[in-house]
PDB file of C-alpha atoms in Angstrom:
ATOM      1  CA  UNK A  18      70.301 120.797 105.036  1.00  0.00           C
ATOM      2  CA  UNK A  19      70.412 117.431 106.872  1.00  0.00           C
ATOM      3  CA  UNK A  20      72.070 115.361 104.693  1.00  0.00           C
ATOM      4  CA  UNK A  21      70.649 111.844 105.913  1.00  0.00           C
ATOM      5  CA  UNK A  22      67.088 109.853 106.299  1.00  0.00           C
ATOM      6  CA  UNK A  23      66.865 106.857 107.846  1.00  0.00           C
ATOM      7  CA  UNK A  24      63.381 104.877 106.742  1.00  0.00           C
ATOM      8  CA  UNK A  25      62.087 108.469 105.700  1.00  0.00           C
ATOM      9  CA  UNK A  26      63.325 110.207 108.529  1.00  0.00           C
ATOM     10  CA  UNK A  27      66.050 112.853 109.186  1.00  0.00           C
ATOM     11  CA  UNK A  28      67.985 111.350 111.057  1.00  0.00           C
ATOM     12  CA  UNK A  29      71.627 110.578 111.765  1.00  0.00           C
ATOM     13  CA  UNK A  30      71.831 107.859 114.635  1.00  0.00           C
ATOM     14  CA  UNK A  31      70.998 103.843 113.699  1.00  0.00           C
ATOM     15  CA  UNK A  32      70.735 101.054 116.270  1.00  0.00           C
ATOM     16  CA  UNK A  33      73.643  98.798 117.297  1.00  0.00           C
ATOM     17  CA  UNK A  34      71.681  96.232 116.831  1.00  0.00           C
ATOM     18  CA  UNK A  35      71.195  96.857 113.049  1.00  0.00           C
ATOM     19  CA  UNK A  36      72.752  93.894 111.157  1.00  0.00           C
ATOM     20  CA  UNK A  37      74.681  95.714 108.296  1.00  0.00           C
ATOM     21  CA  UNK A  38      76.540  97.150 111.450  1.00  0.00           C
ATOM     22  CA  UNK A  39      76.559  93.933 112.899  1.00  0.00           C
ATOM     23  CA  UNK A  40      77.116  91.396 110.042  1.00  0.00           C
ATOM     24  CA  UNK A  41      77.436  93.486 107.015  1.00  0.00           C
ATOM     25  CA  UNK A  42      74.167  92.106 106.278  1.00  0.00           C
ATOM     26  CA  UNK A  43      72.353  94.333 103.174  1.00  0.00           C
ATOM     27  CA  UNK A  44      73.254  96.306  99.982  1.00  0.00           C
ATOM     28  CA  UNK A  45      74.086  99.349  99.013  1.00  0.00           C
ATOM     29  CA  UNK A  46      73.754 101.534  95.345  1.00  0.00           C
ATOM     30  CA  UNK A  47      75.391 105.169  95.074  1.00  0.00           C
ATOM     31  CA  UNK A  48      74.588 107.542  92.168  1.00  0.00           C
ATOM     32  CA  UNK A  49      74.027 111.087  91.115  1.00  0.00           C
ATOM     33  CA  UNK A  50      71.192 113.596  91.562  1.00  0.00           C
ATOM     34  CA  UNK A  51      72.093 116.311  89.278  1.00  0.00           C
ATOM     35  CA  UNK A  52      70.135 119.390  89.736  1.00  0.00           C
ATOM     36  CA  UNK A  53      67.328 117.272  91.114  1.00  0.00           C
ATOM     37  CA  UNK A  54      67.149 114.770  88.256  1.00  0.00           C
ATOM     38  CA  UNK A  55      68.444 111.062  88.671  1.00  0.00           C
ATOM     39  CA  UNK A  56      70.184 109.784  85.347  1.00  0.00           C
ATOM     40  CA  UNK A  57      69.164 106.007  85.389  1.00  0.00           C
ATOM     41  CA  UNK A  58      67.596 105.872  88.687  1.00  0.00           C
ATOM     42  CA  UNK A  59      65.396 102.531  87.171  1.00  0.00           C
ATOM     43  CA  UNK A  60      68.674 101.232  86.785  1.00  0.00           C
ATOM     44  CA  UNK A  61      70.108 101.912  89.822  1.00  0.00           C
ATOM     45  CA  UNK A  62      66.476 100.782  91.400  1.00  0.00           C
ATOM     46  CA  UNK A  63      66.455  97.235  89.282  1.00  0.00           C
ATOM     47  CA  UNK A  64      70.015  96.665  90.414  1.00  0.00           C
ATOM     48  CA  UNK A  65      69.468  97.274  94.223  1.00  0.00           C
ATOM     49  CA  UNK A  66      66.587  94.788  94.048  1.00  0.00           C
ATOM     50  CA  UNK A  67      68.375  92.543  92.491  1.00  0.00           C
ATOM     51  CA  UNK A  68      71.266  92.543  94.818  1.00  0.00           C
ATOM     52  CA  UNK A  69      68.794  92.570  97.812  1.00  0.00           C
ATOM     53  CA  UNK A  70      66.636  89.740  96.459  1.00  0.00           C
ATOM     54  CA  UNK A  71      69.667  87.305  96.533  1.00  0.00           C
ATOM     55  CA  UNK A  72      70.219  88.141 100.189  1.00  0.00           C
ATOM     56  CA  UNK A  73      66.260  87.513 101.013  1.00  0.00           C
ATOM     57  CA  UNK A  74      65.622  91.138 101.568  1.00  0.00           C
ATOM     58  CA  UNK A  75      62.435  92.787 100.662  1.00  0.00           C
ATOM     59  CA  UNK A  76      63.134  97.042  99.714  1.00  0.00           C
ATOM     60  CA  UNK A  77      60.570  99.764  99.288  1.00  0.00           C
ATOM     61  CA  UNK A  78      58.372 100.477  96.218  1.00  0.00           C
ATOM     62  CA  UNK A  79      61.142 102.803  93.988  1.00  0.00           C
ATOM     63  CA  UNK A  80      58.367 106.087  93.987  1.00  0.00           C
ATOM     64  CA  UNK A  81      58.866 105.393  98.040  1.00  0.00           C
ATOM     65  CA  UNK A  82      63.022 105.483  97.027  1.00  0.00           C
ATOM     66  CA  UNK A  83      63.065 108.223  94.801  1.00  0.00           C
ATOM     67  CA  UNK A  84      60.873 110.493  96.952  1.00  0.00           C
ATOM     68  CA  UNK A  85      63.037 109.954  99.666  1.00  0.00           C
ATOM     69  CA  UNK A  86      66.038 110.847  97.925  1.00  0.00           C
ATOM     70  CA  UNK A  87      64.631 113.976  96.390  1.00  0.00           C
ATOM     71  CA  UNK A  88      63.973 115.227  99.681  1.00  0.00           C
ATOM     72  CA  UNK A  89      67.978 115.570 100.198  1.00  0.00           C
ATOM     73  CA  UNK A  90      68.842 117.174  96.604  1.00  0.00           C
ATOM     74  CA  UNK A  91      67.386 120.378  95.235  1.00  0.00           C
ATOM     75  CA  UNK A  92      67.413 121.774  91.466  1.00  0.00           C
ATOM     76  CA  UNK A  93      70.186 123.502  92.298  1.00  0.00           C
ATOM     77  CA  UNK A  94      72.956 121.268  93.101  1.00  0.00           C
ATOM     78  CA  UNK A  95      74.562 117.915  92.438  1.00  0.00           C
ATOM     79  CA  UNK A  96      74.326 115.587  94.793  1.00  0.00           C
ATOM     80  CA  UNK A  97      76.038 112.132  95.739  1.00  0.00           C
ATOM     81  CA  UNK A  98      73.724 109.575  97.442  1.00  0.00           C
ATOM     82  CA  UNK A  99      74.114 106.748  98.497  1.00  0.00           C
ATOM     83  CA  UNK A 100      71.394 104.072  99.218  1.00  0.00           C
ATOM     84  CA  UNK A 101      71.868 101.277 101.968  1.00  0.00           C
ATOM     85  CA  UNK A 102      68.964  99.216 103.223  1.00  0.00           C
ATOM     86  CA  UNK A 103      70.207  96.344 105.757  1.00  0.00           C
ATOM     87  CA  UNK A 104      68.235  93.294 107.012  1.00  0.00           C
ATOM     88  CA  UNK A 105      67.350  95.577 110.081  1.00  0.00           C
ATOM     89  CA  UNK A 106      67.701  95.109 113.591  1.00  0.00           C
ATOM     90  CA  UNK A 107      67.807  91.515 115.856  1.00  0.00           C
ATOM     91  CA  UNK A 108      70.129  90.049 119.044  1.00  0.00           C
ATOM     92  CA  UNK A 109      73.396  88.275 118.961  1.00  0.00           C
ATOM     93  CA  UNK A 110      73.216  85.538 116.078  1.00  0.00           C
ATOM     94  CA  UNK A 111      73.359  85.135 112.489  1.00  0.00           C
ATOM     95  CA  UNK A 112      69.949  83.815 112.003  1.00  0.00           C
ATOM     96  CA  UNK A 113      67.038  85.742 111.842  1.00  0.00           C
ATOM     97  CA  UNK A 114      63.548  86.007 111.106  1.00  0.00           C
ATOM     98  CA  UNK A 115      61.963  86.483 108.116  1.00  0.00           C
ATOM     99  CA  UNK A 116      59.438  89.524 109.701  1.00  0.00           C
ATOM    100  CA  UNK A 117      61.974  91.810 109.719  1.00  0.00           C
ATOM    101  CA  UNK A 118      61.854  95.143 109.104  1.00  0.00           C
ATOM    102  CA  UNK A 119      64.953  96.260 106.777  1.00  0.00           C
ATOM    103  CA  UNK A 120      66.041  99.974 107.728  1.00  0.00           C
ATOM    104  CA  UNK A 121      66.634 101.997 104.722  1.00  0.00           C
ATOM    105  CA  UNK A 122      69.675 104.874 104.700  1.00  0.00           C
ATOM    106  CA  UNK A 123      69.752 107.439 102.289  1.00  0.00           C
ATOM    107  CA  UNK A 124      72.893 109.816 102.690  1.00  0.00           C
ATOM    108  CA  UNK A 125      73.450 113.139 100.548  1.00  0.00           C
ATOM    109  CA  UNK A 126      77.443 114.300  99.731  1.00  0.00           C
ATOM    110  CA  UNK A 127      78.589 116.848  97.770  1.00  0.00           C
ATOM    111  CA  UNK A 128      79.877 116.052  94.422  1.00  0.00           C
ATOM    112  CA  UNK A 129      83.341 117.620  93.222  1.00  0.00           C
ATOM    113  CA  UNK A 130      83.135 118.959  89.803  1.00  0.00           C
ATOM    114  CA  UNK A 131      86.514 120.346  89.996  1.00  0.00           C
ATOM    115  CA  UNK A 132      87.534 116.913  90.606  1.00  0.00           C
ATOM    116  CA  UNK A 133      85.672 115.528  87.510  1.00  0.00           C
ATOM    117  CA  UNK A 134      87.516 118.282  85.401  1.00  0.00           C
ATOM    118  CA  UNK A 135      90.857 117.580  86.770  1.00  0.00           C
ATOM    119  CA  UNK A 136      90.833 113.802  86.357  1.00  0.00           C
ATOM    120  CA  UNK A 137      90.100 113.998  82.990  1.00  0.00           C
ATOM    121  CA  UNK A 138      93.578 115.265  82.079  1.00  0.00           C
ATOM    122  CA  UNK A 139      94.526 111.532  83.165  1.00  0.00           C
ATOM    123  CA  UNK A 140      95.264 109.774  86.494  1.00  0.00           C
ATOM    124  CA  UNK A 141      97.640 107.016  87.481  1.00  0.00           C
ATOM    125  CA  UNK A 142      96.623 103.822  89.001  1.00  0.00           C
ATOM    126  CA  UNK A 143      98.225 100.754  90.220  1.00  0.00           C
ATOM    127  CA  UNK A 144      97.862  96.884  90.928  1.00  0.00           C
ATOM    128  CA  UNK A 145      96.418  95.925  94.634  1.00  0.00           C
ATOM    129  CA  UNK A 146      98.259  93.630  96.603  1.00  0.00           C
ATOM    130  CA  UNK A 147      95.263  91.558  97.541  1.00  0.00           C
ATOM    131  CA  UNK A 148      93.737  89.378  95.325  1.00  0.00           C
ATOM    132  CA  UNK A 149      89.972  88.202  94.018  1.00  0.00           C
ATOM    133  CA  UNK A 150      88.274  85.267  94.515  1.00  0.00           C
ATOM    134  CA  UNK A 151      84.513  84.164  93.626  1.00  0.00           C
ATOM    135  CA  UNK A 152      82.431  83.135  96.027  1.00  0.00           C
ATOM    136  CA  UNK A 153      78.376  83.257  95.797  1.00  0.00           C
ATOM    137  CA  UNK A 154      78.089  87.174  96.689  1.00  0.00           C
ATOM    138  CA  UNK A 155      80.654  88.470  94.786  1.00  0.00           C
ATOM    139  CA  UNK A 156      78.817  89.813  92.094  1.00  0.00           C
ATOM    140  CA  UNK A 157      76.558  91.875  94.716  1.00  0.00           C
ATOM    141  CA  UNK A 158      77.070  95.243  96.002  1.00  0.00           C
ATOM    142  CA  UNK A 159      76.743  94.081 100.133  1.00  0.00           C
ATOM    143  CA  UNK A 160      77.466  95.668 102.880  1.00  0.00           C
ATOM    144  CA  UNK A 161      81.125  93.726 103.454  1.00  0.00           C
ATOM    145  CA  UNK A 162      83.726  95.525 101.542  1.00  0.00           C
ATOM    146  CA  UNK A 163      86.812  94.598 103.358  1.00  0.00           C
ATOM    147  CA  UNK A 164      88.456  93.349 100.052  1.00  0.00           C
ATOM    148  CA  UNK A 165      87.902  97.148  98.989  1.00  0.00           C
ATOM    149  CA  UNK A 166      89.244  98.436 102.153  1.00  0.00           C
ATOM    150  CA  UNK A 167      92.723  95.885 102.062  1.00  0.00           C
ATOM    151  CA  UNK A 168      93.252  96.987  98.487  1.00  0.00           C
ATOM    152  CA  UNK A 169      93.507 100.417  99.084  1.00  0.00           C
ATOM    153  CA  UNK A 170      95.315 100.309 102.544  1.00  0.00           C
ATOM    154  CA  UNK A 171      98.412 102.088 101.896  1.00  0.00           C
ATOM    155  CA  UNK A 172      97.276 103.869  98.600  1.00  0.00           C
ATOM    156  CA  UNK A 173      99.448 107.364  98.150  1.00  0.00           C
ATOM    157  CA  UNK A 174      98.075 110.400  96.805  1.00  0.00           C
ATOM    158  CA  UNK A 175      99.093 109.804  93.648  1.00  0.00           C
ATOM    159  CA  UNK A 176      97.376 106.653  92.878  1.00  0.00           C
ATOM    160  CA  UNK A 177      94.203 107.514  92.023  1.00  0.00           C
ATOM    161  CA  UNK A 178      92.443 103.948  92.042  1.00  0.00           C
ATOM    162  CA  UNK A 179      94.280 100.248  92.848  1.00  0.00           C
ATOM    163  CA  UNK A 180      93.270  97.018  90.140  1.00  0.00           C
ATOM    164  CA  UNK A 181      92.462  93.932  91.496  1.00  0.00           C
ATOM    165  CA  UNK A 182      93.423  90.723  89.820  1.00  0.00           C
ATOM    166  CA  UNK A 183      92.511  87.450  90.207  1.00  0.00           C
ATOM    167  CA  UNK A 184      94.707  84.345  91.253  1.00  0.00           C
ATOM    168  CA  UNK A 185      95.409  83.952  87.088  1.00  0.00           C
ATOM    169  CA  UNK A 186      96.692  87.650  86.819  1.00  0.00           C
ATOM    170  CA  UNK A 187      93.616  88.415  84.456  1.00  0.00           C
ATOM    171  CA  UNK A 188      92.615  92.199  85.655  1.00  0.00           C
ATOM    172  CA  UNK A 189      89.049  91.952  87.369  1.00  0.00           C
ATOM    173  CA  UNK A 190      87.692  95.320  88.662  1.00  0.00           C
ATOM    174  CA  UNK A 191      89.452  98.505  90.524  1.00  0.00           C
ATOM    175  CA  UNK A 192      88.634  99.391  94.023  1.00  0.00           C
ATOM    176  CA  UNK A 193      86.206 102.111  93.035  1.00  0.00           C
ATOM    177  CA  UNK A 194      85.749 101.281  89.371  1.00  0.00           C
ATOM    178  CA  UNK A 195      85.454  99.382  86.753  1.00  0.00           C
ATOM    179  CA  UNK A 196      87.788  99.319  84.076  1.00  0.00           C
ATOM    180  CA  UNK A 197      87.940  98.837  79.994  1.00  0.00           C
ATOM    181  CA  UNK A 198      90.771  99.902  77.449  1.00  0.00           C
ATOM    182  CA  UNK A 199      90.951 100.619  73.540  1.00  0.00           C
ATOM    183  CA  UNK A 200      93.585  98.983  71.124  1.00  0.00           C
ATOM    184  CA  UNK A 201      93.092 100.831  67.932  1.00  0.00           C
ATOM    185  CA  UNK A 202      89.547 101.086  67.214  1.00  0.00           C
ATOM    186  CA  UNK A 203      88.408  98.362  69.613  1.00  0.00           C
ATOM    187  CA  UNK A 204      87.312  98.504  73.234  1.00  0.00           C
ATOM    188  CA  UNK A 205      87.919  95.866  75.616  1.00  0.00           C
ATOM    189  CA  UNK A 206      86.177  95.146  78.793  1.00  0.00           C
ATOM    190  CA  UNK A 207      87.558  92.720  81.298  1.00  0.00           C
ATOM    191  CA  UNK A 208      85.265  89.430  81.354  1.00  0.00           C
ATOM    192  CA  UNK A 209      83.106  89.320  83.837  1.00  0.00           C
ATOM    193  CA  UNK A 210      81.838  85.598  83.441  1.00  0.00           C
ATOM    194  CA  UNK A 211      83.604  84.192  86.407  1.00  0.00           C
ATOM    195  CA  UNK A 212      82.752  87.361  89.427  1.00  0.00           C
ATOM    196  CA  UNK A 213      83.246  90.591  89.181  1.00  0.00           C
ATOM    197  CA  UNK A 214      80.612  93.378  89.735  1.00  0.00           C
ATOM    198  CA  UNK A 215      77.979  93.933  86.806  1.00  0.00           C
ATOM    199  CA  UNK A 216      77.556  97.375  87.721  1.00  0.00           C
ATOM    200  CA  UNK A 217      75.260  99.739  85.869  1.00  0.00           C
ATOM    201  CA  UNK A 218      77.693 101.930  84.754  1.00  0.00           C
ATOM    202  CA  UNK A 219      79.589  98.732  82.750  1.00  0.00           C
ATOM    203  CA  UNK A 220      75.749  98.002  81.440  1.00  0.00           C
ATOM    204  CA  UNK A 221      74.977 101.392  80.470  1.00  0.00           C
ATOM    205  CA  UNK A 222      78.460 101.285  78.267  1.00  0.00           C
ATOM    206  CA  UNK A 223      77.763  97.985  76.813  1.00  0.00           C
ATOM    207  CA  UNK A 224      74.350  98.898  75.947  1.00  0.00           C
ATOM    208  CA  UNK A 225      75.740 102.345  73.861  1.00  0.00           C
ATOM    209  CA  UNK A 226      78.216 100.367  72.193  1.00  0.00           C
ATOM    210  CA  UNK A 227      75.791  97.805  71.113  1.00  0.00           C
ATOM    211  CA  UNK A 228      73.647 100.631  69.705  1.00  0.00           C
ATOM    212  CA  UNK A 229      75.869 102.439  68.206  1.00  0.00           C
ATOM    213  CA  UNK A 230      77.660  99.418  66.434  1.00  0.00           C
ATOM    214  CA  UNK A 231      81.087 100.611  68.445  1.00  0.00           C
ATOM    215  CA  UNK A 232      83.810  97.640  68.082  1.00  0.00           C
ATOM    216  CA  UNK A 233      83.898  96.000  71.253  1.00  0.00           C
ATOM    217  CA  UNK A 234      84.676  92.698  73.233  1.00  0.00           C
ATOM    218  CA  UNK A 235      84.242  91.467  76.618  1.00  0.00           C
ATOM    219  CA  UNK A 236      87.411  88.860  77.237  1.00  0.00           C
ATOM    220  CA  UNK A 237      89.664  88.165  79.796  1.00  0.00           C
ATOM    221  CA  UNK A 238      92.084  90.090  80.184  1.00  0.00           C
ATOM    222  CA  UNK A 239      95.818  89.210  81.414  1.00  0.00           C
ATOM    223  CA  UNK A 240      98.271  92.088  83.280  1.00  0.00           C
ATOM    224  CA  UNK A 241     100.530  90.757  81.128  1.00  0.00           C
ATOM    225  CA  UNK A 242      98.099  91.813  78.014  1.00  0.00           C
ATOM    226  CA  UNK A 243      98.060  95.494  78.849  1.00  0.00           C
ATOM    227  CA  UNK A 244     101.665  96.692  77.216  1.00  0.00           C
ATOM    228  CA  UNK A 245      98.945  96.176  73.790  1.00  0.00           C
ATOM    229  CA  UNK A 246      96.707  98.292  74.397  1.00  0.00           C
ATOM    230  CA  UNK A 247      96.984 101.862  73.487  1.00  0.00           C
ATOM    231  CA  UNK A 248      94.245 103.887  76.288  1.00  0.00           C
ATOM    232  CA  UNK A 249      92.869 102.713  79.631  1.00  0.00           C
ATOM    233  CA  UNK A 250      89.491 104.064  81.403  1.00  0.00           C
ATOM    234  CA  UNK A 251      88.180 103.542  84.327  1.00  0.00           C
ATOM    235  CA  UNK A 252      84.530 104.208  85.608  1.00  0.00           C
ATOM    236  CA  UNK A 253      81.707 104.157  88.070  1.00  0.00           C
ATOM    237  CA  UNK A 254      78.437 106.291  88.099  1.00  0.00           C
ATOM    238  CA  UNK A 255      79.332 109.033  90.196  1.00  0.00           C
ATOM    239  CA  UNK A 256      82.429 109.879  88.247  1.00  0.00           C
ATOM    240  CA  UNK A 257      81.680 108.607  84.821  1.00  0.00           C
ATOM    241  CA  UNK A 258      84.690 107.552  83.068  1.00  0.00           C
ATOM    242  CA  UNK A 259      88.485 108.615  83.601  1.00  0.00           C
ATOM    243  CA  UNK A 260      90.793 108.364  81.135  1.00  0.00           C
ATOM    244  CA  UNK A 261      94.026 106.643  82.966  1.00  0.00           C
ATOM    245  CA  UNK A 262      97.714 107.703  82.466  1.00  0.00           C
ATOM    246  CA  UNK A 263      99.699 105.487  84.034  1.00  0.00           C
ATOM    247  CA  UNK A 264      99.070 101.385  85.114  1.00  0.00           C
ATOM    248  CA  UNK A 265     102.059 100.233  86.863  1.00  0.00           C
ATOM    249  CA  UNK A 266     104.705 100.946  84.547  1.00  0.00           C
ATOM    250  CA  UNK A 267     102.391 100.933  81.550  1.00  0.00           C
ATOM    251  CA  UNK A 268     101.883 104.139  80.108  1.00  0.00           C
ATOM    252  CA  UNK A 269      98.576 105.215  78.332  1.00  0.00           C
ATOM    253  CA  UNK A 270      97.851 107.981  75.282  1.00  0.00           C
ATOM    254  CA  UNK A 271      95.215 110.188  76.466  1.00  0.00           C
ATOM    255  CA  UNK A 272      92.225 110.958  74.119  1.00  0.00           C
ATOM    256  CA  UNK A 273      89.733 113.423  75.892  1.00  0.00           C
ATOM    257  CA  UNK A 274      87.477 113.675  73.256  1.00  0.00           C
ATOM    258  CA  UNK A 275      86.326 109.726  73.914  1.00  0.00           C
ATOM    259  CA  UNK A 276      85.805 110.011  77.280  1.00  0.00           C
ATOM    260  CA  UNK A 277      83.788 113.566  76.705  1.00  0.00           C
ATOM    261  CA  UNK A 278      81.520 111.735  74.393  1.00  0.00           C
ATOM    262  CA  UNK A 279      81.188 108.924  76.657  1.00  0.00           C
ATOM    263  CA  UNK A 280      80.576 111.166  79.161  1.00  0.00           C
ATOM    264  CA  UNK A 281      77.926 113.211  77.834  1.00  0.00           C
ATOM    265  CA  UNK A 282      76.406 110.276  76.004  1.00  0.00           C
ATOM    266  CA  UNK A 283      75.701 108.227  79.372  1.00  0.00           C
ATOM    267  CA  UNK A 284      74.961 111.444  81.199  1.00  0.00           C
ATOM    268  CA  UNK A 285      78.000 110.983  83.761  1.00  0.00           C
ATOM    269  CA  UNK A 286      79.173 114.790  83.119  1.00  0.00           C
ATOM    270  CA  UNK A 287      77.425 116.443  85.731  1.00  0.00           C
ATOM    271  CA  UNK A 288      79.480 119.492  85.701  1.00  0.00           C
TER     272      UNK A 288
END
């Protein structure tokens, strides 16, 4: 099957011109289709909008979105994809006009389930050397993720995911994830008031918590805080959420049975 459409097209091949090769100029959203359903797809859809709207860029309809993306997954499998719609194509410059046409991507991957499995006997992680900063797009999922890239240059095997901190040592976000922890019957999510991404995974979590009148708090939180706290987790939506082992020197207890309900409660086991 091919595994990519570009503006509703199979197709592979995008012009040089194109400004998210260019500039890094659009978004991007990646989730799961699992057996040719899309847990939270209006989510995911609201999100990308949202993200694209504070960058002046107009995206399709979501029936145009989803019917796209349903063309690369089949009731049989489960699927990765990843959504990325740039400004579109124009010469040299950073300006542009506002008739553009935006090029939408949509790519298919193949999702590891023996990875899920494995990962949720615990993985080790450890602090980035690079650090955060806000700025005006850093709550937006654009095309530019050299901070992403820097983090993780250098990462061994081992280290499943680095943290990045900001310039007070309070623990922001991992490279692929976000993060939260549990000290005794209390979750606690790194504030995001300051920057950070507000993904939909974090939302989704917040939002069952809230329901479910689960003890929770959204703080900062210092690297120096984290020798309290008795588990870690870290999570995006095409893993779910992965209990963590190891921070640093900081060792974690490991309690499966939260992150299976978690899991299967916010429809991130797609095994």
């Amino acid at each position: 099957m091919n595994t990519t459409l570009i503006n509703g097209q199979f197709e592979n091949k995008i012009s040089v011109q194109d400004r998210g090769l260019q500039y890094g100029d659009g978004v991007f959203r990646t989730l799961v289709c699992n057996r040719g359903s899309i847990p939270h797809f209006t989510k995911h859809y609201q999100k990308l909008k949202q993200d694209a709207k504070a960058i002046h860029i107009s995206i399709p309809k979501s029936s145009d979105i989803l019917g796209d993306i349903q063309k690369l997954c089949t009731k049989e499998d489960v699927k990765i994809i990843k959504i990325t719609i740039t400004r579109g194509e124009s010469t040299r410059g950073y300006d542009y006009s506002k008739m553009m046409t935006p090029n939408v991507i949509i790519q298919s991957f193949d999702y590891d389930q023996k990875k899920f499995v494995k990962n949720q006997t615990g993985v080790s992680v450890e602090t980035a050397s690079v650090l955060l900063d806000k700025n005006s797009i850093s709550d937006i999922k654009h095309l530019n993720r050299l901070i992403n890239i820097l983090a993780l240059a250098g990462k061994p095997k081992s280290i499943h995911d680095r943290i990045m901190l900001d310039h007070k040592q309070n623990i922001i976000e991992g490279a692929y994830h976000c993060v939260f922890f549990k000290h005794r019957n209390k979750f606690i999510l790194p504030s995001l008031n300051q920057f950070g991404l507000q993904g939909v995974s974090r939302q989704l979590l917040i939002e069952y918590f809230e329901k479910n009148t689960i003890p929770f708090i959204a703080k900062p939180v210092s690297y120096n805080s984290v020798k309290h706290f008795d588990e870690m987790y870290l999570m995006n939506s095409v893993y779910g959420i992965t209990p963590v082992i190891k921070y640093d020197e900081f060792k974690f207890q490991i309690n499966q049975s939260i992150s299976q309900q978690l899991n299967s409660a916010l429809k991130f086991n797609h095994v």
